[in-house]
Every structure is written in C-alpha cells, then in structure tokens.
Short mmCIF file of C-alpha atoms in Angstrom, two decimals:
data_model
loop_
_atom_site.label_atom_id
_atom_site.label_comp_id
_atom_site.label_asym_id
_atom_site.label_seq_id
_atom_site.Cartn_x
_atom_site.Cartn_y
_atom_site.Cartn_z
CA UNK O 25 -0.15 9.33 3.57
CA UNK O 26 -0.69 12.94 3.66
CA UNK O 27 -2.28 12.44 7.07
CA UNK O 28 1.16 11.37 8.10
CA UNK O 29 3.12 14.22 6.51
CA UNK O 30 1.56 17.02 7.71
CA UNK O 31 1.06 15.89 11.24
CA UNK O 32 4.53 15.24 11.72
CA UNK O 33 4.43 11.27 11.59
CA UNK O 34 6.75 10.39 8.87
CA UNK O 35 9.07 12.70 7.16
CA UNK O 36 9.72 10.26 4.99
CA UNK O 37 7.33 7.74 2.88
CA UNK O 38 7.61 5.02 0.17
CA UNK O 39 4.55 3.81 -1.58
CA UNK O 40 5.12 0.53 -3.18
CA UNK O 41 3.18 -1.70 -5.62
CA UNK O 42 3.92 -4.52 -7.96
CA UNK O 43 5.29 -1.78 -10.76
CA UNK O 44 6.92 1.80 -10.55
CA UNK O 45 4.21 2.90 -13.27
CA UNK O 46 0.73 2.13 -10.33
CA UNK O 47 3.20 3.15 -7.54
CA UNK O 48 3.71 6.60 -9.29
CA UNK O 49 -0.44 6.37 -10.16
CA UNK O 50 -1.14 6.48 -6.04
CA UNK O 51 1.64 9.44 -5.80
CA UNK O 52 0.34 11.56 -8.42
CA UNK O 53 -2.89 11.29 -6.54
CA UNK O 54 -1.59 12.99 -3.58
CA UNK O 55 0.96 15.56 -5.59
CA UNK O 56 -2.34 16.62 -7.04
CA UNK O 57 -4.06 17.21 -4.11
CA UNK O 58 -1.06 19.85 -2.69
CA UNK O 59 -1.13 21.12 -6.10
CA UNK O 60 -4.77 21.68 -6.67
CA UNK O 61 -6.00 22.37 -2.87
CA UNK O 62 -5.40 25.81 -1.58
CA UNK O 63 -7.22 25.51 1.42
CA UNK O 64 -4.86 22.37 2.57
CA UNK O 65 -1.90 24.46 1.55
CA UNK O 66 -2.83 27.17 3.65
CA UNK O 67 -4.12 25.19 6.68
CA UNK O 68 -0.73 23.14 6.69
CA UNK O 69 1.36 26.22 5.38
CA UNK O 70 2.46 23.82 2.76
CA UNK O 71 5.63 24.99 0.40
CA UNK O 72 7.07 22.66 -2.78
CA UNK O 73 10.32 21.66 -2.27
CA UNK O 74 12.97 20.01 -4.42
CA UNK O 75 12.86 17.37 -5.50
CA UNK O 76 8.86 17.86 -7.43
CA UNK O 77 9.18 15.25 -10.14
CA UNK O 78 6.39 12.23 -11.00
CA UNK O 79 7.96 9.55 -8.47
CA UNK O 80 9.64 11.63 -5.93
CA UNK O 81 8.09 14.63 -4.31
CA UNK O 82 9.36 17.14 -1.12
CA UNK O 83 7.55 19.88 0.69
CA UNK O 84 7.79 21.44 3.81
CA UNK O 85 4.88 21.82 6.25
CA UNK O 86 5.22 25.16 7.96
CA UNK O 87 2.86 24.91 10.52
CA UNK O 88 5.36 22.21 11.89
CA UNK O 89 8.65 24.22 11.98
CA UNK O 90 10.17 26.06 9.26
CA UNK O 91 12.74 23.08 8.45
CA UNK O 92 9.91 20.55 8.60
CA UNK O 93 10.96 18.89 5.12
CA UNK O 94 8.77 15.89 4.25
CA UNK O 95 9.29 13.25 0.95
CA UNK O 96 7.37 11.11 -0.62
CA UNK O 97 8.70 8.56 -3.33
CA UNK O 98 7.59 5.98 -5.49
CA UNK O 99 8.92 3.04 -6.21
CA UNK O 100 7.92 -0.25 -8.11
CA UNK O 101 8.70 -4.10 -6.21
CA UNK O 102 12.13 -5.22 -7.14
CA UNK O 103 13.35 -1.36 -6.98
CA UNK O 104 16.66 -0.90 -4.82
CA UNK O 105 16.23 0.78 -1.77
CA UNK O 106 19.82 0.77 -0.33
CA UNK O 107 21.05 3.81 0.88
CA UNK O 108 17.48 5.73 0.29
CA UNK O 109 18.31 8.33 2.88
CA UNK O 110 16.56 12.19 2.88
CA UNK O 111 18.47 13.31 6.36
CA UNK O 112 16.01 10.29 7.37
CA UNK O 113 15.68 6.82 6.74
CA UNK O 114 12.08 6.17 5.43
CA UNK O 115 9.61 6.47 8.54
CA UNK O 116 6.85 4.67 6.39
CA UNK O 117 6.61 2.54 4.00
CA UNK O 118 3.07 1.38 2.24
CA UNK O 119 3.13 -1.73 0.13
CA UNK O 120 0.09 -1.52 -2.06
CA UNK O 121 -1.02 -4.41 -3.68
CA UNK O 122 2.96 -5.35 -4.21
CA UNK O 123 1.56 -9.11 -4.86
CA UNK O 124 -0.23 -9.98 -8.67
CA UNK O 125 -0.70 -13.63 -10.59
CA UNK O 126 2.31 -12.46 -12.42
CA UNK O 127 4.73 -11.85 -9.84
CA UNK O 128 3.36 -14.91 -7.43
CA UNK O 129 3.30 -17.50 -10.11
CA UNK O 130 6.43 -19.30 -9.59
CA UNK O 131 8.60 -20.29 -7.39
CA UNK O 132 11.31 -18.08 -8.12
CA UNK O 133 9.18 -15.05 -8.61
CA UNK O 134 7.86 -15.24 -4.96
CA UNK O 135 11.22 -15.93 -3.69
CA UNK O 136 12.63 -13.03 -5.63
CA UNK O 137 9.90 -10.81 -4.25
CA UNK O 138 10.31 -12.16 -0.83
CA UNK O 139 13.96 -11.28 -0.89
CA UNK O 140 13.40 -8.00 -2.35
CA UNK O 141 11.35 -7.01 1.46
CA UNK O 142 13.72 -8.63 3.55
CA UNK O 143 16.53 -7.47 1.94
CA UNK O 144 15.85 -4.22 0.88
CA UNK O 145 12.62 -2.62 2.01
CA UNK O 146 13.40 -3.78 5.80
CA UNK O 147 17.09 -2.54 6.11
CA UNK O 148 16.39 0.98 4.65
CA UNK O 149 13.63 1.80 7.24
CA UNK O 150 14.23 4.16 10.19
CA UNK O 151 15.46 1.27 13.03
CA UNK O 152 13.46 3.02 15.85
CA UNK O 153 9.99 4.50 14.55
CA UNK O 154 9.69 2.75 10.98
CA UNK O 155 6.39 1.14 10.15
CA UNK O 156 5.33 -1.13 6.94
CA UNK O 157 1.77 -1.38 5.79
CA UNK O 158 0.93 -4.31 3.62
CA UNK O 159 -2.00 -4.13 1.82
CA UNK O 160 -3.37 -6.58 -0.95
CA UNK O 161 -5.14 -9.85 -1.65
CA UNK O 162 -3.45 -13.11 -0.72
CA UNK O 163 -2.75 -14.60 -4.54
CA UNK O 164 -0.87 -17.66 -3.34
CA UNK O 165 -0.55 -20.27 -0.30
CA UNK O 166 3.33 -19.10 -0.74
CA UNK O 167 2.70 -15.51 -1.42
CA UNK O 168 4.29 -12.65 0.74
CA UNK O 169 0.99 -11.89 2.30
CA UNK O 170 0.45 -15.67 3.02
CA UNK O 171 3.37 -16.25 5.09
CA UNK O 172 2.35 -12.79 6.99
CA UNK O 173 -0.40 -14.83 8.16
CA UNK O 174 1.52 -17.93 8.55
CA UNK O 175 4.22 -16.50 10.25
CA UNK O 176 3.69 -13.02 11.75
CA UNK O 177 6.95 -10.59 11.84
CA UNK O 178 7.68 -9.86 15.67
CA UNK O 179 4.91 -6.81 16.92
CA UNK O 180 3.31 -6.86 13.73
CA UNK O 181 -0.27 -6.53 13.58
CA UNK O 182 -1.95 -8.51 10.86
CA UNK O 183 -5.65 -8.17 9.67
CA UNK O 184 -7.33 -10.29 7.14
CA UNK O 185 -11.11 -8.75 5.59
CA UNK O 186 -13.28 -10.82 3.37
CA UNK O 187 -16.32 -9.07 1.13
CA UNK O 188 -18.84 -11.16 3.87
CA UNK O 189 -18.03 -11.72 7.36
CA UNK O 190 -18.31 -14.20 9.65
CA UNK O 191 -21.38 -13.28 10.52
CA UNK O 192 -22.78 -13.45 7.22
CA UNK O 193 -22.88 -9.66 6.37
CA UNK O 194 -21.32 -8.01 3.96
CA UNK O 195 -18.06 -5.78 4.66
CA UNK O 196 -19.42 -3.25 2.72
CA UNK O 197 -22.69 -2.82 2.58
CA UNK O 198 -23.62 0.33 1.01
CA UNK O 199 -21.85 -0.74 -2.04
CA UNK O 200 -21.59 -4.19 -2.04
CA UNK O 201 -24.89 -5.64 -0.50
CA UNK O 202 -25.32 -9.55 -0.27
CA UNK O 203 -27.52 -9.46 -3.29
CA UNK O 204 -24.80 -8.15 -5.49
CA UNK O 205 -22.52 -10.18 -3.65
CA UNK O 206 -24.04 -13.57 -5.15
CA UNK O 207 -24.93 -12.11 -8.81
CA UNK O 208 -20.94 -11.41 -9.04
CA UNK O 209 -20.36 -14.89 -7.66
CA UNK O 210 -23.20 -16.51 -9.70
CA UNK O 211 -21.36 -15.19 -12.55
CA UNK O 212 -18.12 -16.58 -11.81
CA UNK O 213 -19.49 -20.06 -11.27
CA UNK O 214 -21.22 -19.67 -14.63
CA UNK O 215 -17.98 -19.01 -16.14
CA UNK O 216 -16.03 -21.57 -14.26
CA UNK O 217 -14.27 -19.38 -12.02
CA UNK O 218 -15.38 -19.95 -8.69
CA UNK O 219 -12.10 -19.88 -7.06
CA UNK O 220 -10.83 -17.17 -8.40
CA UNK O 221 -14.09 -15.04 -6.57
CA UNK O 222 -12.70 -16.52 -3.51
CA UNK O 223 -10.10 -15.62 -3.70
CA UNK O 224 -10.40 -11.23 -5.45
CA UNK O 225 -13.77 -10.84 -3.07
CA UNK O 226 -13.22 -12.96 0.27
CA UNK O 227 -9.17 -13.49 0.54
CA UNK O 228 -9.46 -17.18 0.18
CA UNK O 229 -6.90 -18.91 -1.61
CA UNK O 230 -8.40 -22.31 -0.62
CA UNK O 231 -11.73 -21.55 -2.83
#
C-alpha cells in the first residue's frame, strides 16, 4: 500500500476486511510506519495531512509534487462507500480477508456481502485506473471468492495458492516444510477436522 502511495500509483486507497476494527488493525500498521520511520519520511519527503485519525489517514509525498495529497481509509464489509470522493475516486481498493464462517454462513449473508461489492465497492472506484485486490481463503462453494473463480470479472486476473503445490512442494518452505505440513494435518484428522485443513492450508472447500 505504501508502495503505491509514494510512487504515485494510487492517491487514493481503501483497505477492507470482514470488520472496520481488523481493517483499521492493517492501517495502523502503515500510519505507524510514516510515524515511526524518519528515513522513509525523508526519502519520500513525506508531510501529515488532514485528515490523521485511526481509520482515515492523508499525507502528501513531496518528492512527487508539492500538491501530491495521498489517503488511505479503512473501512469494515458492509460499510457505505457512496460518494467516497478525496478530489479522486479511490484508485485502489484491497479486500483483505473480507470473507469469514460468520459472514459466509448463510444464504443471505453471502448475498448481502455480494451486494455490498457490486453495489458499493465497484461504483465508487476511479472508472479508468481503479484496481481491486481480493485476498482471502475460499470459505464457501457460494462465497465471494468462489464465484471469482467460477466466474471471473472481465480483465481480472485471478490466482489461487495452496500450502503444497502441484508438484508436491510446499508453498512455503522455509516456514512451512512438508514435515510440519502433515503434523498440522495429522492433528486435524485426530480431531476430526480434516476438512476444515483443506480448506485454512490448501484453499479447498471440497476437503
């Protein structure tokens, strides 16, 4: 996200997740960073700006132009978004893990949350140059994520990761090798909860 700021790629970014209170989590993260790192400051010619709050947060990046204003909010799934303008429409907008048990588990809930992106995320973003990154773990065969796959939005590009790949090796190796791998799956089987490894460590509703 701050990549994007200070090099000029979005002036304007929502993080999302599945409540306003983890949303605000991931953007006190990065109000930290500006607050804590001089060196970035100084590199980036970074200034606070108005508004400097614990879900909303401005600054402008010198470097870039003395006007270069950049703003990052938070916001929870289900939040409006209509008429969310800053001079410009949201350039970016990061859904992080906007998808849990709670909110997939019925019917309603999914089609709530599914209206909720089509209805309101989509429509405030910049027509011409805004982007939406999904990220999460696909809870249900109905979820949001699910009918990514399913169905693909027009030039979207949509990448699925499991813990092991295809190949048999494991996505992360250095901290999750094969052998840790099966313990944490041995232990799920022992406790009856097979499918639910499938589907937290290799994206696998199906189980």
């Amino acid at each position: 996200v701050l990549y994007t700021a200070v090099y000029g790629l979005s002036r304007f970014t929502i993080i999302a997740s599945d409540s306003n209170t983890k949303a605000v989590s991931f953007l006190m993260r990065l109000k930290r960073e500006i607050e804590d790192n001089t060196f970035f400051r100084e590199v980036f010619q970074i200034t606070k700006d108005s508004p400097w709050s614990r879900d909303d947060i401005a600054f402008r990046v010198g470097w870039l132009g003395a006007n270069h204003r950049v703003r990052i909010a938070a916001r929870g799934a289900g939040q409006s978004l209509r008429g969310y303008t800053d001079d410009v429409r949201p350039q970016l907008f990061i859904g992080d893990d906007v998808e849990t048990n709670e909110n997939c588990s019925t019917e309603a809930n999914r089609a709530k949350l599914r209206d909720w992106f089509w209805t309101a995320v989509i429509p405030s973003m910049d027509p011409q140059i805004g982007k939406v990154l999904m990220i999460g773990t696909i809870i249900h065969n109905d979820s949001l994520l699910a009918r990514f796959m399913l169905n693909p939005p027009n030039n979207w590009v949509i990448k699925k990761f499991s813990m092991i790949r295809e190949d048999g090796t494991s996505l992360w190796p250095d901290r999750f090798p094969l052998e840790t791998i099966q313990r944490i799956k041995d232990e799920y089987i022992r406790q009856g909860m097979l499918k639910r490894f499938h589907t937290e460590y290799l994206n696998d509703i199906t189980g």
